[in-house]
JSON list of C-alpha atoms in Angstrom, two decimals:
[
{"chain": "A", "resi": 772, "resn": "UNK", "atom": "CA", "xyz": [16.44, -26.92, -44.80]},
{"chain": "A", "resi": 773, "resn": "UNK", "atom": "CA", "xyz": [18.43, -24.26, -42.97]},
{"chain": "A", "resi": 774, "resn": "UNK", "atom": "CA", "xyz": [19.67, -25.06, -39.40]},
{"chain": "A", "resi": 775, "resn": "UNK", "atom": "CA", "xyz": [21.73, -23.71, -36.90]},
{"chain": "A", "resi": 776, "resn": "UNK", "atom": "CA", "xyz": [24.40, -25.60, -34.38]},
{"chain": "A", "resi": 777, "resn": "UNK", "atom": "CA", "xyz": [24.97, -24.49, -30.89]},
{"chain": "A", "resi": 778, "resn": "UNK", "atom": "CA", "xyz": [26.89, -25.93, -28.00]},
{"chain": "A", "resi": 779, "resn": "UNK", "atom": "CA", "xyz": [24.44, -27.77, -25.49]},
{"chain": "A", "resi": 780, "resn": "UNK", "atom": "CA", "xyz": [25.77, -25.67, -22.59]},
{"chain": "A", "resi": 781, "resn": "UNK", "atom": "CA", "xyz": [27.96, -23.32, -21.36]},
{"chain": "A", "resi": 782, "resn": "UNK", "atom": "CA", "xyz": [28.83, -21.49, -18.00]},
{"chain": "A", "resi": 783, "resn": "UNK", "atom": "CA", "xyz": [29.92, -18.27, -16.82]},
{"chain": "A", "resi": 784, "resn": "UNK", "atom": "CA", "xyz": [30.84, -16.38, -14.08]},
{"chain": "A", "resi": 785, "resn": "UNK", "atom": "CA", "xyz": [28.66, -13.68, -12.58]},
{"chain": "A", "resi": 786, "resn": "UNK", "atom": "CA", "xyz": [29.52, -10.05, -13.94]},
{"chain": "A", "resi": 787, "resn": "UNK", "atom": "CA", "xyz": [31.78, -11.30, -16.57]},
{"chain": "A", "resi": 788, "resn": "UNK", "atom": "CA", "xyz": [31.17, -11.33, -20.32]},
{"chain": "A", "resi": 789, "resn": "UNK", "atom": "CA", "xyz": [29.47, -14.36, -21.94]},
{"chain": "A", "resi": 790, "resn": "UNK", "atom": "CA", "xyz": [30.16, -15.12, -25.64]},
{"chain": "A", "resi": 791, "resn": "UNK", "atom": "CA", "xyz": [27.57, -17.36, -27.15]},
{"chain": "A", "resi": 792, "resn": "UNK", "atom": "CA", "xyz": [28.28, -19.07, -30.47]},
{"chain": "A", "resi": 793, "resn": "UNK", "atom": "CA", "xyz": [26.33, -20.33, -33.23]},
{"chain": "A", "resi": 794, "resn": "UNK", "atom": "CA", "xyz": [26.91, -21.70, -36.69]},
{"chain": "A", "resi": 795, "resn": "UNK", "atom": "CA", "xyz": [24.40, -21.31, -39.36]},
{"chain": "A", "resi": 796, "resn": "UNK", "atom": "CA", "xyz": [26.60, -22.06, -42.46]},
{"chain": "A", "resi": 797, "resn": "UNK", "atom": "CA", "xyz": [23.51, -22.97, -44.72]},
{"chain": "A", "resi": 798, "resn": "UNK", "atom": "CA", "xyz": [21.47, -19.41, -43.98]},
{"chain": "A", "resi": 799, "resn": "UNK", "atom": "CA", "xyz": [20.34, -18.05, -47.19]},
{"chain": "A", "resi": 800, "resn": "UNK", "atom": "CA", "xyz": [21.47, -14.31, -47.97]},
{"chain": "A", "resi": 801, "resn": "UNK", "atom": "CA", "xyz": [18.61, -12.85, -47.11]},
{"chain": "A", "resi": 802, "resn": "UNK", "atom": "CA", "xyz": [17.52, -14.36, -44.12]},
{"chain": "A", "resi": 803, "resn": "UNK", "atom": "CA", "xyz": [17.92, -12.55, -40.47]},
{"chain": "A", "resi": 804, "resn": "UNK", "atom": "CA", "xyz": [19.76, -14.31, -37.73]},
{"chain": "A", "resi": 805, "resn": "UNK", "atom": "CA", "xyz": [17.59, -13.92, -34.39]},
{"chain": "A", "resi": 806, "resn": "UNK", "atom": "CA", "xyz": [18.44, -14.86, -30.93]},
{"chain": "A", "resi": 807, "resn": "UNK", "atom": "CA", "xyz": [15.83, -15.78, -28.37]},
{"chain": "A", "resi": 808, "resn": "UNK", "atom": "CA", "xyz": [16.23, -16.88, -24.64]},
{"chain": "A", "resi": 809, "resn": "UNK", "atom": "CA", "xyz": [13.82, -18.92, -22.64]},
{"chain": "A", "resi": 810, "resn": "UNK", "atom": "CA", "xyz": [13.88, -18.61, -18.92]},
{"chain": "A", "resi": 811, "resn": "UNK", "atom": "CA", "xyz": [12.28, -21.18, -17.00]},
{"chain": "A", "resi": 812, "resn": "UNK", "atom": "CA", "xyz": [8.55, -21.91, -17.03]},
{"chain": "A", "resi": 813, "resn": "UNK", "atom": "CA", "xyz": [7.99, -19.24, -19.66]},
{"chain": "A", "resi": 814, "resn": "UNK", "atom": "CA", "xyz": [8.01, -18.88, -23.47]},
{"chain": "A", "resi": 815, "resn": "UNK", "atom": "CA", "xyz": [11.06, -17.71, -25.50]},
{"chain": "A", "resi": 816, "resn": "UNK", "atom": "CA", "xyz": [11.27, -14.08, -25.50]},
{"chain": "A", "resi": 817, "resn": "UNK", "atom": "CA", "xyz": [13.32, -11.83, -28.23]},
{"chain": "A", "resi": 818, "resn": "UNK", "atom": "CA", "xyz": [16.92, -10.62, -27.55]},
{"chain": "A", "resi": 819, "resn": "UNK", "atom": "CA", "xyz": [18.47, -9.24, -30.72]},
{"chain": "A", "resi": 820, "resn": "UNK", "atom": "CA", "xyz": [18.48, -9.90, -34.59]},
{"chain": "A", "resi": 821, "resn": "UNK", "atom": "CA", "xyz": [20.74, -9.01, -37.44]},
{"chain": "A", "resi": 822, "resn": "UNK", "atom": "CA", "xyz": [21.46, -9.70, -41.10]},
{"chain": "A", "resi": 823, "resn": "UNK", "atom": "CA", "xyz": [25.02, -8.26, -42.05]},
{"chain": "A", "resi": 824, "resn": "UNK", "atom": "CA", "xyz": [26.30, -5.74, -39.44]},
{"chain": "A", "resi": 825, "resn": "UNK", "atom": "CA", "xyz": [26.70, -6.06, -35.99]},
{"chain": "A", "resi": 826, "resn": "UNK", "atom": "CA", "xyz": [24.11, -5.00, -33.71]},
{"chain": "A", "resi": 827, "resn": "UNK", "atom": "CA", "xyz": [24.06, -3.55, -30.02]},
{"chain": "A", "resi": 828, "resn": "UNK", "atom": "CA", "xyz": [20.57, -3.13, -27.83]},
{"chain": "A", "resi": 829, "resn": "UNK", "atom": "CA", "xyz": [20.08, -2.80, -24.23]},
{"chain": "A", "resi": 830, "resn": "UNK", "atom": "CA", "xyz": [20.27, -6.69, -23.71]},
{"chain": "A", "resi": 831, "resn": "UNK", "atom": "CA", "xyz": [22.90, -7.75, -25.70]},
{"chain": "A", "resi": 832, "resn": "UNK", "atom": "CA", "xyz": [25.20, -7.44, -28.78]},
{"chain": "A", "resi": 833, "resn": "UNK", "atom": "CA", "xyz": [25.13, -9.76, -31.78]},
{"chain": "A", "resi": 834, "resn": "UNK", "atom": "CA", "xyz": [28.34, -10.11, -33.67]},
{"chain": "A", "resi": 835, "resn": "UNK", "atom": "CA", "xyz": [27.86, -11.53, -37.27]},
{"chain": "A", "resi": 836, "resn": "UNK", "atom": "CA", "xyz": [30.84, -13.17, -39.14]},
{"chain": "A", "resi": 837, "resn": "UNK", "atom": "CA", "xyz": [31.77, -11.56, -42.52]},
{"chain": "A", "resi": 838, "resn": "UNK", "atom": "CA", "xyz": [30.61, -14.65, -44.46]},
{"chain": "A", "resi": 839, "resn": "UNK", "atom": "CA", "xyz": [27.36, -15.07, -42.16]},
{"chain": "A", "resi": 840, "resn": "UNK", "atom": "CA", "xyz": [28.02, -18.45, -41.49]},
{"chain": "A", "resi": 841, "resn": "UNK", "atom": "CA", "xyz": [28.27, -17.85, -38.15]},
{"chain": "A", "resi": 842, "resn": "UNK", "atom": "CA", "xyz": [27.50, -15.39, -35.20]},
{"chain": "A", "resi": 843, "resn": "UNK", "atom": "CA", "xyz": [27.95, -14.62, -31.67]},
{"chain": "A", "resi": 844, "resn": "UNK", "atom": "CA", "xyz": [25.88, -13.30, -29.21]},
{"chain": "A", "resi": 845, "resn": "UNK", "atom": "CA", "xyz": [27.37, -11.13, -26.23]},
{"chain": "A", "resi": 846, "resn": "UNK", "atom": "CA", "xyz": [26.12, -10.53, -23.14]},
{"chain": "A", "resi": 847, "resn": "UNK", "atom": "CA", "xyz": [28.73, -8.03, -21.56]},
{"chain": "A", "resi": 848, "resn": "UNK", "atom": "CA", "xyz": [28.23, -8.46, -18.13]},
{"chain": "A", "resi": 849, "resn": "UNK", "atom": "CA", "xyz": [26.28, -11.53, -16.98]},
{"chain": "A", "resi": 850, "resn": "UNK", "atom": "CA", "xyz": [23.71, -11.86, -14.06]},
{"chain": "A", "resi": 851, "resn": "UNK", "atom": "CA", "xyz": [22.27, -14.43, -12.40]},
{"chain": "A", "resi": 852, "resn": "UNK", "atom": "CA", "xyz": [19.18, -13.47, -14.11]},
{"chain": "A", "resi": 853, "resn": "UNK", "atom": "CA", "xyz": [20.72, -14.41, -17.67]},
{"chain": "A", "resi": 854, "resn": "UNK", "atom": "CA", "xyz": [20.77, -18.10, -17.06]},
{"chain": "A", "resi": 855, "resn": "UNK", "atom": "CA", "xyz": [18.45, -19.61, -19.45]},
{"chain": "A", "resi": 856, "resn": "UNK", "atom": "CA", "xyz": [18.58, -21.47, -22.68]},
{"chain": "A", "resi": 857, "resn": "UNK", "atom": "CA", "xyz": [19.37, -19.44, -25.67]},
{"chain": "A", "resi": 858, "resn": "UNK", "atom": "CA", "xyz": [18.48, -19.84, -29.22]},
{"chain": "A", "resi": 859, "resn": "UNK", "atom": "CA", "xyz": [19.82, -18.96, -32.45]},
{"chain": "A", "resi": 860, "resn": "UNK", "atom": "CA", "xyz": [17.39, -19.17, -35.27]},
{"chain": "A", "resi": 861, "resn": "UNK", "atom": "CA", "xyz": [16.86, -17.82, -39.16]},
{"chain": "A", "resi": 862, "resn": "UNK", "atom": "CA", "xyz": [13.84, -16.77, -40.83]},
{"chain": "A", "resi": 863, "resn": "UNK", "atom": "CA", "xyz": [12.46, -20.21, -41.09]},
{"chain": "A", "resi": 864, "resn": "UNK", "atom": "CA", "xyz": [12.00, -20.13, -37.50]},
{"chain": "A", "resi": 865, "resn": "UNK", "atom": "CA", "xyz": [13.25, -23.70, -36.81]},
{"chain": "A", "resi": 866, "resn": "UNK", "atom": "CA", "xyz": [14.53, -24.03, -33.02]},
{"chain": "A", "resi": 867, "resn": "UNK", "atom": "CA", "xyz": [17.47, -26.38, -32.35]},
{"chain": "A", "resi": 868, "resn": "UNK", "atom": "CA", "xyz": [18.28, -27.40, -28.61]},
{"chain": "A", "resi": 869, "resn": "UNK", "atom": "CA", "xyz": [19.66, -24.21, -28.14]},
{"chain": "A", "resi": 870, "resn": "UNK", "atom": "CA", "xyz": [22.68, -23.37, -25.39]},
{"chain": "A", "resi": 871, "resn": "UNK", "atom": "CA", "xyz": [21.86, -23.60, -21.73]},
{"chain": "A", "resi": 872, "resn": "UNK", "atom": "CA", "xyz": [23.86, -20.91, -19.74]},
{"chain": "A", "resi": 873, "resn": "UNK", "atom": "CA", "xyz": [24.68, -21.50, -16.41]},
{"chain": "A", "resi": 874, "resn": "UNK", "atom": "CA", "xyz": [25.89, -18.52, -14.38]},
{"chain": "A", "resi": 875, "resn": "UNK", "atom": "CA", "xyz": [28.06, -19.01, -11.81]},
{"chain": "A", "resi": 876, "resn": "UNK", "atom": "CA", "xyz": [27.87, -16.74, -8.37]},
{"chain": "B", "resi": 1108, "resn": "UNK", "atom": "CA", "xyz": [-3.07, -7.84, -21.64]},
{"chain": "B", "resi": 1109, "resn": "UNK", "atom": "CA", "xyz": [-0.59, -10.25, -23.14]},
{"chain": "B", "resi": 1110, "resn": "UNK", "atom": "CA", "xyz": [-0.16, -9.47, -26.81]},
{"chain": "B", "resi": 1111, "resn": "UNK", "atom": "CA", "xyz": [-0.17, -13.55, -27.45]},
{"chain": "B", "resi": 1112, "resn": "UNK", "atom": "CA", "xyz": [-2.81, -15.40, -25.51]},
{"chain": "B", "resi": 1113, "resn": "UNK", "atom": "CA", "xyz": [-3.18, -19.28, -25.13]},
{"chain": "B", "resi": 1114, "resn": "UNK", "atom": "CA", "xyz": [-5.95, -21.03, -23.95]},
{"chain": "B", "resi": 1115, "resn": "UNK", "atom": "CA", "xyz": [-6.24, -22.93, -21.58]},
{"chain": "B", "resi": 1116, "resn": "UNK", "atom": "CA", "xyz": [-2.85, -22.69, -19.65]},
{"chain": "B", "resi": 1117, "resn": "UNK", "atom": "CA", "xyz": [-3.03, -26.21, -18.44]},
{"chain": "B", "resi": 1118, "resn": "UNK", "atom": "CA", "xyz": [-5.15, -29.31, -19.42]},
{"chain": "B", "resi": 1119, "resn": "UNK", "atom": "CA", "xyz": [-5.21, -32.84, -18.60]},
{"chain": "B", "resi": 1120, "resn": "UNK", "atom": "CA", "xyz": [-7.15, -35.24, -21.20]},
{"chain": "B", "resi": 1121, "resn": "UNK", "atom": "CA", "xyz": [-7.86, -39.17, -21.65]},
{"chain": "B", "resi": 1122, "resn": "UNK", "atom": "CA", "xyz": [-5.98, -40.94, -24.33]},
{"chain": "B", "resi": 1123, "resn": "UNK", "atom": "CA", "xyz": [-8.18, -40.79, -27.52]},
{"chain": "B", "resi": 1124, "resn": "UNK", "atom": "CA", "xyz": [-10.34, -37.71, -26.69]},
{"chain": "B", "resi": 1125, "resn": "UNK", "atom": "CA", "xyz": [-10.46, -34.74, -29.20]},
{"chain": "B", "resi": 1126, "resn": "UNK", "atom": "CA", "xyz": [-8.75, -31.63, -27.61]},
{"chain": "B", "resi": 1127, "resn": "UNK", "atom": "CA", "xyz": [-8.26, -28.07, -29.21]},
{"chain": "B", "resi": 1128, "resn": "UNK", "atom": "CA", "xyz": [-5.73, -25.19, -27.95]},
{"chain": "B", "resi": 1129, "resn": "UNK", "atom": "CA", "xyz": [-6.29, -21.94, -28.69]},
{"chain": "B", "resi": 1130, "resn": "UNK", "atom": "CA", "xyz": [-4.33, -18.84, -29.70]},
{"chain": "B", "resi": 1131, "resn": "UNK", "atom": "CA", "xyz": [-5.19, -15.06, -30.30]},
{"chain": "B", "resi": 1132, "resn": "UNK", "atom": "CA", "xyz": [-3.06, -12.47, -30.58]},
{"chain": "B", "resi": 1133, "resn": "UNK", "atom": "CA", "xyz": [-3.49, -8.17, -30.47]},
{"chain": "B", "resi": 1134, "resn": "UNK", "atom": "CA", "xyz": [-0.13, -7.59, -32.51]},
{"chain": "B", "resi": 1135, "resn": "UNK", "atom": "CA", "xyz": [-1.95, -7.51, -35.94]},
{"chain": "B", "resi": 1136, "resn": "UNK", "atom": "CA", "xyz": [0.60, -10.03, -37.07]},
{"chain": "B", "resi": 1137, "resn": "UNK", "atom": "CA", "xyz": [-0.27, -12.33, -40.42]},
{"chain": "B", "resi": 1138, "resn": "UNK", "atom": "CA", "xyz": [2.21, -14.90, -39.40]},
{"chain": "B", "resi": 1139, "resn": "UNK", "atom": "CA", "xyz": [1.39, -17.57, -36.57]},
{"chain": "B", "resi": 1140, "resn": "UNK", "atom": "CA", "xyz": [3.06, -20.68, -35.34]},
{"chain": "B", "resi": 1141, "resn": "UNK", "atom": "CA", "xyz": [2.19, -23.73, -33.24]},
{"chain": "B", "resi": 1142, "resn": "UNK", "atom": "CA", "xyz": [5.52, -25.57, -31.32]},
{"chain": "B", "resi": 1143, "resn": "UNK", "atom": "CA", "xyz": [5.60, -28.12, -28.83]},
{"chain": "B", "resi": 1144, "resn": "UNK", "atom": "CA", "xyz": [8.54, -28.47, -26.27]},
{"chain": "B", "resi": 1145, "resn": "UNK", "atom": "CA", "xyz": [9.45, -31.62, -24.33]},
{"chain": "B", "resi": 1146, "resn": "UNK", "atom": "CA", "xyz": [11.83, -31.82, -21.52]},
{"chain": "B", "resi": 1147, "resn": "UNK", "atom": "CA", "xyz": [15.22, -31.22, -22.12]},
{"chain": "B", "resi": 1148, "resn": "UNK", "atom": "CA", "xyz": [14.63, -30.28, -25.96]},
{"chain": "B", "resi": 1149, "resn": "UNK", "atom": "CA", "xyz": [14.14, -27.17, -27.81]},
{"chain": "B", "resi": 1150, "resn": "UNK", "atom": "CA", "xyz": [11.03, -26.13, -29.63]},
{"chain": "B", "resi": 1151, "resn": "UNK", "atom": "CA", "xyz": [9.75, -28.24, -32.82]},
{"chain": "B", "resi": 1152, "resn": "UNK", "atom": "CA", "xyz": [7.76, -26.65, -35.17]},
{"chain": "B", "resi": 1153, "resn": "UNK", "atom": "CA", "xyz": [4.11, -28.22, -35.47]},
{"chain": "B", "resi": 1154, "resn": "UNK", "atom": "CA", "xyz": [2.54, -26.17, -38.11]},
{"chain": "B", "resi": 1155, "resn": "UNK", "atom": "CA", "xyz": [2.51, -22.41, -39.26]},
{"chain": "B", "resi": 1156, "resn": "UNK", "atom": "CA", "xyz": [0.37, -19.96, -41.13]},
{"chain": "B", "resi": 1157, "resn": "UNK", "atom": "CA", "xyz": [1.38, -16.75, -43.43]},
{"chain": "B", "resi": 1158, "resn": "UNK", "atom": "CA", "xyz": [-2.04, -15.75, -43.61]},
{"chain": "B", "resi": 1159, "resn": "UNK", "atom": "CA", "xyz": [-5.69, -16.67, -43.02]},
{"chain": "B", "resi": 1160, "resn": "UNK", "atom": "CA", "xyz": [-5.78, -19.02, -46.30]},
{"chain": "B", "resi": 1161, "resn": "UNK", "atom": "CA", "xyz": [-2.10, -20.43, -45.80]},
{"chain": "B", "resi": 1162, "resn": "UNK", "atom": "CA", "xyz": [-1.69, -23.45, -43.76]},
{"chain": "B", "resi": 1163, "resn": "UNK", "atom": "CA", "xyz": [1.59, -25.40, -43.65]},
{"chain": "B", "resi": 1164, "resn": "UNK", "atom": "CA", "xyz": [3.25, -28.45, -42.15]},
{"chain": "B", "resi": 1165, "resn": "UNK", "atom": "CA", "xyz": [5.95, -27.87, -39.87]},
{"chain": "B", "resi": 1166, "resn": "UNK", "atom": "CA", "xyz": [8.58, -30.66, -38.46]},
{"chain": "B", "resi": 1167, "resn": "UNK", "atom": "CA", "xyz": [6.29, -32.92, -36.60]},
{"chain": "B", "resi": 1168, "resn": "UNK", "atom": "CA", "xyz": [2.70, -32.38, -38.00]},
{"chain": "B", "resi": 1169, "resn": "UNK", "atom": "CA", "xyz": [1.37, -35.97, -37.67]},
{"chain": "B", "resi": 1170, "resn": "UNK", "atom": "CA", "xyz": [-1.33, -36.28, -35.20]},
{"chain": "B", "resi": 1171, "resn": "UNK", "atom": "CA", "xyz": [-2.10, -32.51, -35.24]},
{"chain": "B", "resi": 1172, "resn": "UNK", "atom": "CA", "xyz": [-4.56, -30.44, -37.21]},
{"chain": "B", "resi": 1173, "resn": "UNK", "atom": "CA", "xyz": [-4.75, -26.41, -37.24]},
{"chain": "B", "resi": 1174, "resn": "UNK", "atom": "CA", "xyz": [-7.30, -23.87, -38.09]},
{"chain": "B", "resi": 1175, "resn": "UNK", "atom": "CA", "xyz": [-6.97, -20.04, -38.93]},
{"chain": "B", "resi": 1176, "resn": "UNK", "atom": "CA", "xyz": [-10.15, -18.85, -38.09]},
{"chain": "B", "resi": 1177, "resn": "UNK", "atom": "CA", "xyz": [-9.14, -15.29, -38.33]},
{"chain": "B", "resi": 1178, "resn": "UNK", "atom": "CA", "xyz": [-5.87, -13.18, -38.85]},
{"chain": "B", "resi": 1179, "resn": "UNK", "atom": "CA", "xyz": [-5.86, -12.88, -35.14]},
{"chain": "B", "resi": 1180, "resn": "UNK", "atom": "CA", "xyz": [-6.75, -16.67, -34.28]},
{"chain": "B", "resi": 1181, "resn": "UNK", "atom": "CA", "xyz": [-4.96, -19.77, -34.59]},
{"chain": "B", "resi": 1182, "resn": "UNK", "atom": "CA", "xyz": [-6.21, -23.22, -33.19]},
{"chain": "B", "resi": 1183, "resn": "UNK", "atom": "CA", "xyz": [-4.56, -26.53, -32.57]},
{"chain": "B", "resi": 1184, "resn": "UNK", "atom": "CA", "xyz": [-6.45, -29.70, -32.47]},
{"chain": "B", "resi": 1185, "resn": "UNK", "atom": "CA", "xyz": [-5.50, -33.34, -31.48]},
{"chain": "B", "resi": 1186, "resn": "UNK", "atom": "CA", "xyz": [-7.95, -35.39, -33.13]},
{"chain": "B", "resi": 1187, "resn": "UNK", "atom": "CA", "xyz": [-7.20, -38.43, -30.92]},
{"chain": "B", "resi": 1188, "resn": "UNK", "atom": "CA", "xyz": [-4.55, -37.62, -28.03]},
{"chain": "B", "resi": 1189, "resn": "UNK", "atom": "CA", "xyz": [-2.31, -39.91, -27.41]},
{"chain": "B", "resi": 1190, "resn": "UNK", "atom": "CA", "xyz": [0.39, -39.79, -24.19]},
{"chain": "B", "resi": 1191, "resn": "UNK", "atom": "CA", "xyz": [3.23, -39.10, -26.07]},
{"chain": "B", "resi": 1192, "resn": "UNK", "atom": "CA", "xyz": [1.57, -35.83, -27.07]},
{"chain": "B", "resi": 1193, "resn": "UNK", "atom": "CA", "xyz": [2.28, -34.82, -23.55]},
{"chain": "B", "resi": 1194, "resn": "UNK", "atom": "CA", "xyz": [4.06, -31.56, -23.97]},
{"chain": "B", "resi": 1195, "resn": "UNK", "atom": "CA", "xyz": [4.18, -27.87, -23.50]},
{"chain": "B", "resi": 1196, "resn": "UNK", "atom": "CA", "xyz": [2.79, -26.06, -26.75]},
{"chain": "B", "resi": 1197, "resn": "UNK", "atom": "CA", "xyz": [3.52, -22.54, -27.58]},
{"chain": "B", "resi": 1198, "resn": "UNK", "atom": "CA", "xyz": [1.79, -20.22, -30.12]},
{"chain": "B", "resi": 1199, "resn": "UNK", "atom": "CA", "xyz": [3.81, -17.28, -31.84]},
{"chain": "B", "resi": 1200, "resn": "UNK", "atom": "CA", "xyz": [3.16, -14.68, -33.96]},
{"chain": "B", "resi": 1201, "resn": "UNK", "atom": "CA", "xyz": [5.58, -12.81, -36.29]},
{"chain": "B", "resi": 1202, "resn": "UNK", "atom": "CA", "xyz": [5.84, -10.56, -39.29]},
{"chain": "B", "resi": 1203, "resn": "UNK", "atom": "CA", "xyz": [8.16, -9.14, -41.80]},
{"chain": "B", "resi": 1204, "resn": "UNK", "atom": "CA", "xyz": [8.90, -5.93, -39.96]},
{"chain": "B", "resi": 1205, "resn": "UNK", "atom": "CA", "xyz": [12.85, -5.35, -40.09]},
{"chain": "B", "resi": 1206, "resn": "UNK", "atom": "CA", "xyz": [12.94, -4.13, -36.52]},
{"chain": "B", "resi": 1207, "resn": "UNK", "atom": "CA", "xyz": [12.91, -5.33, -33.06]},
{"chain": "B", "resi": 1208, "resn": "UNK", "atom": "CA", "xyz": [8.98, -5.63, -33.89]},
{"chain": "B", "resi": 1209, "resn": "UNK", "atom": "CA", "xyz": [9.15, -8.43, -36.40]},
{"chain": "B", "resi": 1210, "resn": "UNK", "atom": "CA", "xyz": [8.83, -11.45, -33.82]},
{"chain": "B", "resi": 1211, "resn": "UNK", "atom": "CA", "xyz": [8.33, -14.37, -33.32]},
{"chain": "B", "resi": 1212, "resn": "UNK", "atom": "CA", "xyz": [6.43, -13.26, -30.19]},
{"chain": "B", "resi": 1213, "resn": "UNK", "atom": "CA", "xyz": [5.38, -16.42, -27.98]},
{"chain": "B", "resi": 1214, "resn": "UNK", "atom": "CA", "xyz": [2.62, -17.00, -25.87]},
{"chain": "B", "resi": 1215, "resn": "UNK", "atom": "CA", "xyz": [2.83, -18.11, -22.29]},
{"chain": "B", "resi": 1216, "resn": "UNK", "atom": "CA", "xyz": [2.47, -21.90, -23.24]},
{"chain": "B", "resi": 1217, "resn": "UNK", "atom": "CA", "xyz": [-0.30, -24.64, -22.75]},
{"chain": "B", "resi": 1218, "resn": "UNK", "atom": "CA", "xyz": [0.59, -27.70, -20.82]},
{"chain": "B", "resi": 1219, "resn": "UNK", "atom": "CA", "xyz": [-0.86, -30.47, -21.87]},
{"chain": "B", "resi": 1220, "resn": "UNK", "atom": "CA", "xyz": [-0.88, -33.70, -20.17]},
{"chain": "B", "resi": 1221, "resn": "UNK", "atom": "CA", "xyz": [-2.42, -37.22, -21.60]},
{"chain": "B", "resi": 1222, "resn": "UNK", "atom": "CA", "xyz": [-3.42, -39.89, -19.53]}
]
């Protein structure tokens, strides 16, 4: 089964950019890469998704490696409200443990 | 109104009891999922359904069953609840749109405690 791997946790300072990496070396050629985040006591919420090209939306940017074996979620200017667990998944919708992002004031 | 609604939001039940968690959606999606989340862990897929007549086991289906009563309804049953099924349960929906409307979209979760 396709599986994604992410660091367990990361820290960043408030108002600085954050780059969250994800490895998905076994992703199939037609599966999208999705990023979700989960705030405390809430269900996961959609952040961004992409197939091959880099993607931007109001929440974040997604940089996808040319070989599609990895991707990076970019939060351009982190705020305290961005502290959450971030998940990278493919179309199989199998979640791992995600990356817990801590934002330092 | 929420697009994906789970009932109940909280439930305490005794070991050996049968319990059903319900999920309904207004997004018109064909695909529905049930996950459980344990403290410090990610979400683990229990069952999923790609349409009304399709049911598939996920990563951890033992001890659970599901029913897809209609496109909009997907229920999860614990036939004989045990304490290690104490967890936060999430329902989700998705479809194949190549837009941000694709999902999955999650409900607010059901906190189940088995004593």
